[in-house]
């Protein structure tokens, strides 16, 4: 290459690296060297391609208007109280006046057990949600399962949707990831907040849930398996970052633990802080283990704060002994402790949500 044209060639490479096409064209205009001419032709092609890609991106970008408060409860491991938190925190917000939608993305459909509609006439076993995920049909949530609380039921039909999403992802990965987001988009503005109960091990459904969420809450037990589930969550977050780049971790909640296990709590908190690089991700509140109220609530289809009210309203033992009241259903006295935990978690979630919104607005 002639010395006079070497600088043009170098400038051409540098400009291409920064995609400054106009500068490149101007710098080599009129140059006679073969390399410069070849580069000019290449630049014209690249400019055209980038314009097409830019236009395509602009037309296919997903509009998340009205979807700023969608929160997914997720962990790669089951039995960490995802469903309990989805149902009870959602219901407590509804009691306080928020308009709430709960979406059950789990083929087990256990959200229906906690809310009392499972296997009843309202339960479609996830059929409507599955149809919406696969074919885009409009969702029609069950209205007022509790005052201000609507629900999109899950269930076994979601297994078919998961298979459909796998097939779809092989052709259009972004479309599969955004399946739930597209289902929720037409109705999201009707609610103050939407909670998604994510399945623990069903990857396509979990990814679709994260594709729709604006925030993630990760419940975990203190055992190693629960903490390792956090790693699985991190991997899932990575898979949707291309379609949901603003997805934010709202926090990690330690669940199903004893209030007296101080050393265990400290070890767990240290391990989680090390995983995320900060202890700021940890909720201050925890949900303690109490088998009796957990079993009673699910068996009766009531929420923990409703169970607490039943306990308070139940006749006292001395009233039964005196004959002034009849013995009723056995009531788990520890329901008040779990209810207190859930009240605290709900309050802290709102505080964290508002803080995150302030950060995002600044």
mmCIF file of C-alpha atoms in Angstrom:
data_model
loop_
_atom_site.group_PDB
_atom_site.id
_atom_site.type_symbol
_atom_site.label_atom_id
_atom_site.label_comp_id
_atom_site.label_asym_id
_atom_site.label_seq_id
_atom_site.Cartn_x
_atom_site.Cartn_y
_atom_site.Cartn_z
ATOM 1 C CA UNK A 1 0.000 0.000 0.000
ATOM 2 C CA UNK A 2 1.419 3.471 -0.873
ATOM 3 C CA UNK A 3 2.526 5.542 2.135
ATOM 4 C CA UNK A 4 0.035 8.311 1.403
ATOM 5 C CA UNK A 5 -2.862 5.900 1.626
ATOM 6 C CA UNK A 6 -1.752 4.108 4.805
ATOM 7 C CA UNK A 7 -3.195 6.788 7.067
ATOM 8 C CA UNK A 8 -6.510 6.679 5.234
ATOM 9 C CA UNK A 9 -6.607 2.893 5.728
ATOM 10 C CA UNK A 10 -5.863 3.230 9.474
ATOM 11 C CA UNK A 11 -8.388 6.035 9.905
ATOM 12 C CA UNK A 12 -10.897 3.872 8.081
ATOM 13 C CA UNK A 13 -10.427 0.986 10.552
ATOM 14 C CA UNK A 14 -10.637 3.270 13.585
ATOM 15 C CA UNK A 15 -13.818 4.885 12.349
ATOM 16 C CA UNK A 16 -15.440 1.555 11.597
ATOM 17 C CA UNK A 17 -14.723 0.450 15.179
ATOM 18 C CA UNK A 18 -16.689 3.457 16.427
ATOM 19 C CA UNK A 19 -19.342 3.086 13.682
ATOM 20 C CA UNK A 20 -18.765 6.700 12.588
ATOM 21 C CA UNK A 21 -19.700 5.949 8.990
ATOM 22 C CA UNK A 22 -19.991 9.517 7.753
ATOM 23 C CA UNK A 23 -16.508 10.359 9.003
ATOM 24 C CA UNK A 24 -15.122 7.294 7.267
ATOM 25 C CA UNK A 25 -16.782 8.152 4.001
ATOM 26 C CA UNK A 26 -15.490 11.722 4.130
ATOM 27 C CA UNK A 27 -11.950 10.649 5.039
ATOM 28 C CA UNK A 28 -11.546 8.285 2.098
ATOM 29 C CA UNK A 29 -13.607 10.153 -0.485
ATOM 30 C CA UNK A 30 -11.543 10.523 -3.622
ATOM 31 C CA UNK A 31 -8.852 8.079 -2.505
ATOM 32 C CA UNK A 32 -7.692 5.802 -5.264
ATOM 33 C CA UNK A 33 -6.203 2.910 -3.290
ATOM 34 C CA UNK A 34 -8.010 -0.400 -3.724
ATOM 35 C CA UNK A 35 -8.313 -0.928 0.048
ATOM 36 C CA UNK A 36 -10.056 2.411 0.561
ATOM 37 C CA UNK A 37 -12.476 1.731 -2.268
ATOM 38 C CA UNK A 38 -13.236 -1.696 -0.851
ATOM 39 C CA UNK A 39 -13.792 -0.215 2.598
ATOM 40 C CA UNK A 40 -16.108 2.450 1.195
ATOM 41 C CA UNK A 41 -18.223 -0.222 -0.454
ATOM 42 C CA UNK A 42 -18.271 -2.197 2.801
ATOM 43 C CA UNK A 43 -19.278 0.886 4.774
ATOM 44 C CA UNK A 44 -22.189 1.539 2.448
ATOM 45 C CA UNK A 45 -23.371 -2.039 3.074
ATOM 46 C CA UNK A 46 -22.860 -1.801 6.847
ATOM 47 C CA UNK A 47 -24.671 1.532 6.981
ATOM 48 C CA UNK A 48 -27.633 -0.029 5.188
ATOM 49 C CA UNK A 49 -27.679 -3.096 7.459
ATOM 50 C CA UNK A 50 -27.438 -1.017 10.642
ATOM 51 C CA UNK A 51 -30.299 1.205 9.466
ATOM 52 C CA UNK A 52 -32.446 -1.883 8.886
ATOM 53 C CA UNK A 53 -31.502 -3.366 12.272
ATOM 54 C CA UNK A 54 -32.203 -0.074 13.992
ATOM 55 C CA UNK A 55 -35.613 0.163 12.352
ATOM 56 C CA UNK A 56 -36.361 -3.469 13.213
ATOM 57 C CA UNK A 57 -35.398 -2.912 16.864
ATOM 58 C CA UNK A 58 -37.543 0.181 17.051
ATOM 59 C CA UNK A 59 -40.590 -1.659 15.721
ATOM 60 C CA UNK A 60 -40.178 -4.838 17.773
ATOM 61 C CA UNK A 61 -39.188 -3.322 21.142
ATOM 62 C CA UNK A 62 -41.721 -4.439 23.758
ATOM 63 C CA UNK A 63 -43.823 -1.658 25.239
ATOM 64 C CA UNK A 64 -43.905 -2.025 29.037
ATOM 65 C CA UNK A 65 -46.191 0.921 29.704
ATOM 66 C CA UNK A 66 -48.235 0.196 32.850
ATOM 67 C CA UNK A 67 -46.051 -2.786 33.762
ATOM 68 C CA UNK A 68 -43.792 -1.078 36.296
ATOM 69 C CA UNK A 69 -45.045 -3.056 39.310
ATOM 70 C CA UNK A 70 -44.866 -6.718 38.402
ATOM 71 C CA UNK A 71 -43.038 -8.738 41.012
ATOM 72 C CA UNK A 72 -42.025 -12.373 40.652
ATOM 73 C CA UNK A 73 -41.395 -14.646 43.637
ATOM 74 C CA UNK A 74 -38.787 -17.082 42.398
ATOM 75 C CA UNK A 75 -36.256 -19.665 43.524
ATOM 76 C CA UNK A 76 -34.795 -22.665 41.725
ATOM 77 C CA UNK A 77 -35.801 -24.854 44.693
ATOM 78 C CA UNK A 78 -39.294 -25.743 45.862
ATOM 79 C CA UNK A 79 -40.659 -25.522 49.409
ATOM 80 C CA UNK A 80 -39.256 -22.065 50.180
ATOM 81 C CA UNK A 81 -42.711 -20.425 50.637
ATOM 82 C CA UNK A 82 -42.969 -18.713 47.244
ATOM 83 C CA UNK A 83 -46.690 -19.483 47.046
ATOM 84 C CA UNK A 84 -47.278 -18.558 50.688
ATOM 85 C CA UNK A 85 -45.657 -15.174 50.144
ATOM 86 C CA UNK A 86 -47.439 -14.558 46.839
ATOM 87 C CA UNK A 87 -50.852 -15.261 48.351
ATOM 88 C CA UNK A 88 -50.445 -13.655 51.759
ATOM 89 C CA UNK A 89 -48.465 -10.540 50.843
ATOM 90 C CA UNK A 90 -50.792 -9.955 47.911
ATOM 91 C CA UNK A 91 -53.860 -10.349 50.114
ATOM 92 C CA UNK A 92 -52.492 -8.035 52.812
ATOM 93 C CA UNK A 93 -51.908 -5.335 50.202
ATOM 94 C CA UNK A 94 -55.438 -5.894 48.921
ATOM 95 C CA UNK A 95 -56.807 -5.458 52.457
ATOM 96 C CA UNK A 96 -54.953 -2.159 52.668
ATOM 97 C CA UNK A 97 -56.647 -0.904 49.504
ATOM 98 C CA UNK A 98 -54.254 -1.897 46.705
ATOM 99 C CA UNK A 99 -55.767 -3.444 43.591
ATOM 100 C CA UNK A 100 -53.792 -6.693 43.271
ATOM 101 C CA UNK A 101 -53.477 -9.420 40.638
ATOM 102 C CA UNK A 102 -51.880 -12.780 41.424
ATOM 103 C CA UNK A 103 -50.639 -14.955 38.555
ATOM 104 C CA UNK A 104 -50.057 -18.650 39.262
ATOM 105 C CA UNK A 105 -47.366 -19.844 36.827
ATOM 106 C CA UNK A 106 -46.918 -23.160 38.638
ATOM 107 C CA UNK A 107 -48.389 -26.365 37.153
ATOM 108 C CA UNK A 108 -49.033 -27.530 40.725
ATOM 109 C CA UNK A 109 -51.610 -24.756 41.145
ATOM 110 C CA UNK A 110 -51.061 -24.476 44.897
ATOM 111 C CA UNK A 111 -51.996 -20.813 44.937
ATOM 112 C CA UNK A 112 -55.564 -22.054 44.583
ATOM 113 C CA UNK A 113 -55.205 -24.110 47.748
ATOM 114 C CA UNK A 114 -54.058 -21.091 49.744
ATOM 115 C CA UNK A 115 -56.916 -18.968 48.422
ATOM 116 C CA UNK A 116 -59.566 -21.685 48.586
ATOM 117 C CA UNK A 117 -60.663 -21.976 44.943
ATOM 118 C CA UNK A 118 -58.600 -25.048 43.936
ATOM 119 C CA UNK A 119 -60.672 -27.844 42.323
ATOM 120 C CA UNK A 120 -63.798 -25.673 42.524
ATOM 121 C CA UNK A 121 -65.988 -24.360 39.727
ATOM 122 C CA UNK A 122 -63.712 -21.327 39.221
ATOM 123 C CA UNK A 123 -60.571 -23.428 38.793
ATOM 124 C CA UNK A 124 -59.664 -24.095 35.143
ATOM 125 C CA UNK A 125 -56.377 -25.844 36.067
ATOM 126 C CA UNK A 126 -54.371 -23.200 34.216
ATOM 127 C CA UNK A 127 -56.165 -23.625 30.884
ATOM 128 C CA UNK A 128 -56.812 -19.918 30.183
ATOM 129 C CA UNK A 129 -53.269 -18.938 31.126
ATOM 130 C CA UNK A 130 -51.830 -21.708 28.962
ATOM 131 C CA UNK A 131 -53.918 -20.570 25.983
ATOM 132 C CA UNK A 132 -52.784 -16.995 26.488
ATOM 133 C CA UNK A 133 -49.117 -17.965 26.687
ATOM 134 C CA UNK A 134 -49.258 -20.098 23.552
ATOM 135 C CA UNK A 135 -51.752 -18.237 21.354
ATOM 136 C CA UNK A 136 -52.037 -14.749 22.848
ATOM 137 C CA UNK A 137 -55.696 -14.974 23.879
ATOM 138 C CA UNK A 138 -56.741 -12.232 26.286
ATOM 139 C CA UNK A 139 -56.582 -13.097 29.981
ATOM 140 C CA UNK A 140 -59.756 -12.830 32.052
ATOM 141 C CA UNK A 141 -58.674 -13.061 35.722
ATOM 142 C CA UNK A 142 -60.970 -14.439 38.404
ATOM 143 C CA UNK A 143 -62.409 -11.342 40.029
ATOM 144 C CA UNK A 144 -62.492 -10.617 43.755
ATOM 145 C CA UNK A 145 -61.258 -13.929 45.108
ATOM 146 C CA UNK A 146 -60.831 -11.584 48.037
ATOM 147 C CA UNK A 147 -61.838 -7.897 47.967
ATOM 148 C CA UNK A 148 -59.399 -6.069 45.620
ATOM 149 C CA UNK A 149 -57.677 -9.379 44.822
ATOM 150 C CA UNK A 150 -57.932 -11.004 41.369
ATOM 151 C CA UNK A 151 -56.238 -14.219 40.289
ATOM 152 C CA UNK A 152 -55.079 -15.949 37.108
ATOM 153 C CA UNK A 153 -55.148 -19.644 38.107
ATOM 154 C CA UNK A 154 -52.362 -22.102 37.367
ATOM 155 C CA UNK A 155 -52.418 -25.861 37.153
ATOM 156 C CA UNK A 156 -51.518 -28.899 35.090
ATOM 157 C CA UNK A 157 -52.510 -27.286 31.768
ATOM 158 C CA UNK A 158 -49.386 -25.146 32.067
ATOM 159 C CA UNK A 159 -47.269 -28.208 31.296
ATOM 160 C CA UNK A 160 -48.563 -28.012 27.725
ATOM 161 C CA UNK A 161 -47.750 -24.319 27.612
ATOM 162 C CA UNK A 162 -44.214 -25.076 28.776
ATOM 163 C CA UNK A 163 -43.778 -27.548 25.922
ATOM 164 C CA UNK A 164 -45.135 -24.957 23.516
ATOM 165 C CA UNK A 165 -42.720 -22.312 24.786
ATOM 166 C CA UNK A 166 -39.790 -24.690 24.304
ATOM 167 C CA UNK A 167 -40.813 -25.231 20.680
ATOM 168 C CA UNK A 168 -41.351 -21.507 20.211
ATOM 169 C CA UNK A 169 -37.969 -20.600 21.698
ATOM 170 C CA UNK A 170 -36.220 -22.684 19.051
ATOM 171 C CA UNK A 171 -37.725 -20.398 16.404
ATOM 172 C CA UNK A 172 -37.977 -17.086 18.264
ATOM 173 C CA UNK A 173 -36.375 -17.006 21.693
ATOM 174 C CA UNK A 174 -37.456 -13.441 22.455
ATOM 175 C CA UNK A 175 -41.104 -14.200 21.730
ATOM 176 C CA UNK A 176 -41.064 -17.158 24.118
ATOM 177 C CA UNK A 177 -39.410 -15.094 26.843
ATOM 178 C CA UNK A 178 -42.016 -12.358 26.459
ATOM 179 C CA UNK A 179 -45.042 -14.686 26.325
ATOM 180 C CA UNK A 180 -46.336 -13.772 29.797
ATOM 181 C CA UNK A 181 -45.418 -10.105 29.357
ATOM 182 C CA UNK A 182 -47.601 -9.975 26.242
ATOM 183 C CA UNK A 183 -50.447 -11.679 28.117
ATOM 184 C CA UNK A 184 -50.288 -9.195 30.978
ATOM 185 C CA UNK A 185 -49.737 -6.031 28.931
ATOM 186 C CA UNK A 186 -53.446 -5.408 28.099
ATOM 187 C CA UNK A 187 -54.582 -5.689 31.742
ATOM 188 C CA UNK A 188 -51.578 -4.590 33.817
ATOM 189 C CA UNK A 189 -52.701 -0.967 34.108
ATOM 190 C CA UNK A 190 -55.849 -2.109 35.939
ATOM 191 C CA UNK A 191 -53.760 -3.078 38.988
ATOM 192 C CA UNK A 192 -51.534 -1.349 41.519
ATOM 193 C CA UNK A 193 -49.286 -4.401 41.644
ATOM 194 C CA UNK A 194 -49.045 -7.859 40.087
ATOM 195 C CA UNK A 195 -47.399 -10.824 41.827
ATOM 196 C CA UNK A 196 -46.235 -13.902 39.914
ATOM 197 C CA UNK A 197 -45.852 -17.236 41.694
ATOM 198 C CA UNK A 198 -43.011 -18.818 39.704
ATOM 199 C CA UNK A 199 -42.504 -22.584 39.429
ATOM 200 C CA UNK A 200 -39.248 -23.863 40.937
ATOM 201 C CA UNK A 201 -37.963 -26.137 38.195
ATOM 202 C CA UNK A 202 -39.928 -25.474 35.015
ATOM 203 C CA UNK A 203 -37.424 -23.436 33.005
ATOM 204 C CA UNK A 204 -39.628 -22.142 30.142
ATOM 205 C CA UNK A 205 -42.369 -20.993 32.521
ATOM 206 C CA UNK A 206 -39.855 -19.484 34.918
ATOM 207 C CA UNK A 207 -38.117 -17.619 32.098
ATOM 208 C CA UNK A 208 -41.464 -16.314 30.816
ATOM 209 C CA UNK A 209 -42.304 -15.093 34.323
ATOM 210 C CA UNK A 210 -38.981 -13.260 34.577
ATOM 211 C CA UNK A 211 -39.510 -11.822 31.123
ATOM 212 C CA UNK A 212 -42.674 -10.159 32.424
ATOM 213 C CA UNK A 213 -41.442 -9.055 35.858
ATOM 214 C CA UNK A 214 -40.057 -5.663 36.735
ATOM 215 C CA UNK A 215 -38.848 -6.889 40.138
ATOM 216 C CA UNK A 216 -37.801 -10.211 41.640
ATOM 217 C CA UNK A 217 -38.087 -11.375 45.252
ATOM 218 C CA UNK A 218 -36.175 -14.530 46.176
ATOM 219 C CA UNK A 219 -37.373 -16.528 49.197
ATOM 220 C CA UNK A 220 -34.839 -19.018 50.550
ATOM 221 C CA UNK A 221 -34.468 -21.412 53.438
ATOM 222 C CA UNK A 222 -31.363 -21.453 55.578
ATOM 223 C CA UNK A 223 -30.183 -24.803 54.193
ATOM 224 C CA UNK A 224 -27.555 -25.146 51.494
ATOM 225 C CA UNK A 225 -30.064 -26.321 48.873
ATOM 226 C CA UNK A 226 -32.125 -23.179 49.325
ATOM 227 C CA UNK A 227 -29.064 -20.970 48.998
ATOM 228 C CA UNK A 228 -27.913 -22.859 45.912
ATOM 229 C CA UNK A 229 -31.309 -22.078 44.417
ATOM 230 C CA UNK A 230 -30.152 -18.457 44.401
ATOM 231 C CA UNK A 231 -27.467 -19.362 41.864
ATOM 232 C CA UNK A 232 -30.152 -20.818 39.626
ATOM 233 C CA UNK A 233 -32.101 -17.570 39.884
ATOM 234 C CA UNK A 234 -29.038 -15.580 38.835
ATOM 235 C CA UNK A 235 -28.673 -17.775 35.744
ATOM 236 C CA UNK A 236 -32.345 -17.300 34.864
ATOM 237 C CA UNK A 237 -31.981 -13.530 35.207
ATOM 238 C CA UNK A 238 -29.128 -13.637 32.708
ATOM 239 C CA UNK A 239 -31.298 -15.422 30.165
ATOM 240 C CA UNK A 240 -33.905 -12.619 30.029
ATOM 241 C CA UNK A 241 -31.643 -9.591 30.249
ATOM 242 C CA UNK A 242 -31.845 -9.179 26.456
ATOM 243 C CA UNK A 243 -35.631 -8.704 26.526
ATOM 244 C CA UNK A 244 -35.975 -7.279 30.041
ATOM 245 C CA UNK A 245 -32.832 -5.225 30.746
ATOM 246 C CA UNK A 246 -34.373 -3.259 33.643
ATOM 247 C CA UNK A 247 -35.342 -6.293 35.718
ATOM 248 C CA UNK A 248 -34.357 -5.523 39.316
ATOM 249 C CA UNK A 249 -33.763 -7.673 42.404
ATOM 250 C CA UNK A 250 -36.006 -6.348 45.155
ATOM 251 C CA UNK A 251 -34.523 -8.594 47.815
ATOM 252 C CA UNK A 252 -34.005 -12.003 49.417
ATOM 253 C CA UNK A 253 -36.272 -13.283 52.208
ATOM 254 C CA UNK A 254 -35.193 -15.991 54.652
ATOM 255 C CA UNK A 255 -38.132 -18.322 55.225
ATOM 256 C CA UNK A 256 -39.238 -21.373 57.199
ATOM 257 C CA UNK A 257 -36.770 -20.748 59.986
ATOM 258 C CA UNK A 258 -36.776 -20.753 63.772
ATOM 259 C CA UNK A 259 -36.760 -17.370 65.460
ATOM 260 C CA UNK A 260 -34.191 -18.667 67.957
ATOM 261 C CA UNK A 261 -31.665 -20.009 65.425
ATOM 262 C CA UNK A 262 -29.424 -16.966 65.706
ATOM 263 C CA UNK A 263 -26.201 -18.627 64.568
ATOM 264 C CA UNK A 264 -27.934 -20.243 61.595
ATOM 265 C CA UNK A 265 -29.395 -16.879 60.568
ATOM 266 C CA UNK A 266 -25.992 -15.242 60.780
ATOM 267 C CA UNK A 267 -24.354 -17.949 58.686
ATOM 268 C CA UNK A 268 -27.121 -17.787 56.073
ATOM 269 C CA UNK A 269 -27.043 -14.004 55.876
ATOM 270 C CA UNK A 270 -23.270 -14.008 55.482
ATOM 271 C CA UNK A 271 -23.483 -16.601 52.701
ATOM 272 C CA UNK A 272 -26.169 -14.657 50.842
ATOM 273 C CA UNK A 273 -24.283 -11.375 51.240
ATOM 274 C CA UNK A 274 -21.191 -13.055 49.823
ATOM 275 C CA UNK A 275 -23.177 -14.424 46.868
ATOM 276 C CA UNK A 276 -24.587 -11.012 45.949
ATOM 277 C CA UNK A 277 -21.662 -8.912 47.099
ATOM 278 C CA UNK A 278 -23.770 -6.986 49.636
ATOM 279 C CA UNK A 279 -26.117 -7.599 52.551
ATOM 280 C CA UNK A 280 -28.440 -4.858 51.292
ATOM 281 C CA UNK A 281 -30.340 -7.514 49.300
ATOM 282 C CA UNK A 282 -31.559 -9.172 52.500
ATOM 283 C CA UNK A 283 -34.968 -8.337 53.916
ATOM 284 C CA UNK A 284 -34.735 -7.552 57.622
ATOM 285 C CA UNK A 285 -37.865 -9.594 58.256
ATOM 286 C CA UNK A 286 -38.048 -13.390 58.096
ATOM 287 C CA UNK A 287 -40.906 -15.887 57.988
ATOM 288 C CA UNK A 288 -40.572 -18.402 60.794
ATOM 289 C CA UNK A 289 -41.383 -22.077 60.516
ATOM 290 C CA UNK A 290 -44.738 -23.028 62.013
ATOM 291 C CA UNK A 291 -46.150 -26.259 60.657
ATOM 292 C CA UNK A 292 -49.537 -26.160 62.393
ATOM 293 C CA UNK A 293 -50.756 -22.818 60.997
ATOM 294 C CA UNK A 294 -49.271 -23.558 57.581
ATOM 295 C CA UNK A 295 -51.167 -26.843 57.350
ATOM 296 C CA UNK A 296 -54.374 -25.407 58.805
ATOM 297 C CA UNK A 297 -54.375 -22.428 56.438
ATOM 298 C CA UNK A 298 -53.899 -24.556 53.311
ATOM 299 C CA UNK A 299 -56.379 -27.235 54.401
ATOM 300 C CA UNK A 300 -59.055 -24.599 55.032
ATOM 301 C CA UNK A 301 -58.231 -22.421 52.043
ATOM 302 C CA UNK A 302 -57.662 -19.371 54.208
ATOM 303 C CA UNK A 303 -54.782 -16.941 54.470
ATOM 304 C CA UNK A 304 -52.647 -16.601 57.566
ATOM 305 C CA UNK A 305 -54.148 -13.296 58.701
ATOM 306 C CA UNK A 306 -57.615 -14.829 58.221
ATOM 307 C CA UNK A 307 -56.544 -17.828 60.269
ATOM 308 C CA UNK A 308 -55.297 -15.469 62.961
ATOM 309 C CA UNK A 309 -58.754 -13.880 63.083
ATOM 310 C CA UNK A 310 -60.333 -17.322 63.438
ATOM 311 C CA UNK A 311 -57.996 -18.086 66.332
ATOM 312 C CA UNK A 312 -58.909 -14.838 68.077
ATOM 313 C CA UNK A 313 -62.626 -15.455 67.556
ATOM 314 C CA UNK A 314 -62.504 -19.041 68.812
ATOM 315 C CA UNK A 315 -64.013 -19.755 72.257
ATOM 316 C CA UNK A 316 -61.581 -19.880 75.146
ATOM 317 C CA UNK A 317 -61.007 -23.157 76.915
ATOM 318 C CA UNK A 318 -62.533 -21.859 80.149
ATOM 319 C CA UNK A 319 -65.668 -20.726 78.288
ATOM 320 C CA UNK A 320 -66.077 -24.252 76.961
ATOM 321 C CA UNK A 321 -65.427 -25.654 80.439
ATOM 322 C CA UNK A 322 -68.095 -23.403 81.939
ATOM 323 C CA UNK A 323 -70.564 -24.369 79.260
ATOM 324 C CA UNK A 324 -70.921 -20.812 77.979
ATOM 325 C CA UNK A 325 -69.461 -21.749 74.589
ATOM 326 C CA UNK A 326 -69.196 -24.833 72.441
ATOM 327 C CA UNK A 327 -65.854 -26.331 71.483
ATOM 328 C CA UNK A 328 -65.009 -25.520 67.888
ATOM 329 C CA UNK A 329 -62.346 -26.474 65.422
ATOM 330 C CA UNK A 330 -58.877 -26.824 66.881
ATOM 331 C CA UNK A 331 -56.938 -23.624 66.265
ATOM 332 C CA UNK A 332 -53.147 -23.276 65.877
ATOM 333 C CA UNK A 333 -52.108 -20.668 68.432
ATOM 334 C CA UNK A 334 -48.869 -19.899 66.588
ATOM 335 C CA UNK A 335 -50.816 -18.395 63.692
ATOM 336 C CA UNK A 336 -50.341 -14.954 65.237
ATOM 337 C CA UNK A 337 -46.544 -15.297 65.037
ATOM 338 C CA UNK A 338 -46.561 -16.164 61.329
ATOM 339 C CA UNK A 339 -49.114 -13.428 60.635
ATOM 340 C CA UNK A 340 -46.818 -10.934 62.344
ATOM 341 C CA UNK A 341 -43.921 -12.060 60.128
ATOM 342 C CA UNK A 342 -46.004 -11.635 56.983
ATOM 343 C CA UNK A 343 -47.177 -8.178 58.054
ATOM 344 C CA UNK A 344 -43.528 -7.160 58.459
ATOM 345 C CA UNK A 345 -42.507 -8.641 55.107
ATOM 346 C CA UNK A 346 -45.382 -6.858 53.362
ATOM 347 C CA UNK A 347 -44.446 -3.522 54.894
ATOM 348 C CA UNK A 348 -40.775 -3.957 53.991
ATOM 349 C CA UNK A 349 -41.610 -4.987 50.438
ATOM 350 C CA UNK A 350 -43.550 -1.756 49.943
ATOM 351 C CA UNK A 351 -40.664 0.284 51.386
ATOM 352 C CA UNK A 352 -38.171 -1.445 49.086
ATOM 353 C CA UNK A 353 -40.480 -1.044 46.095
ATOM 354 C CA UNK A 354 -40.892 2.680 46.675
ATOM 355 C CA UNK A 355 -37.135 3.112 47.166
ATOM 356 C CA UNK A 356 -36.450 1.260 43.906
ATOM 357 C CA UNK A 357 -38.946 3.425 42.065
ATOM 358 C CA UNK A 358 -37.296 6.568 43.404
ATOM 359 C CA UNK A 359 -33.889 5.319 42.236
ATOM 360 C CA UNK A 360 -35.225 4.501 38.803
ATOM 361 C CA UNK A 361 -36.900 7.890 38.504
ATOM 362 C CA UNK A 362 -33.743 9.833 39.392
#
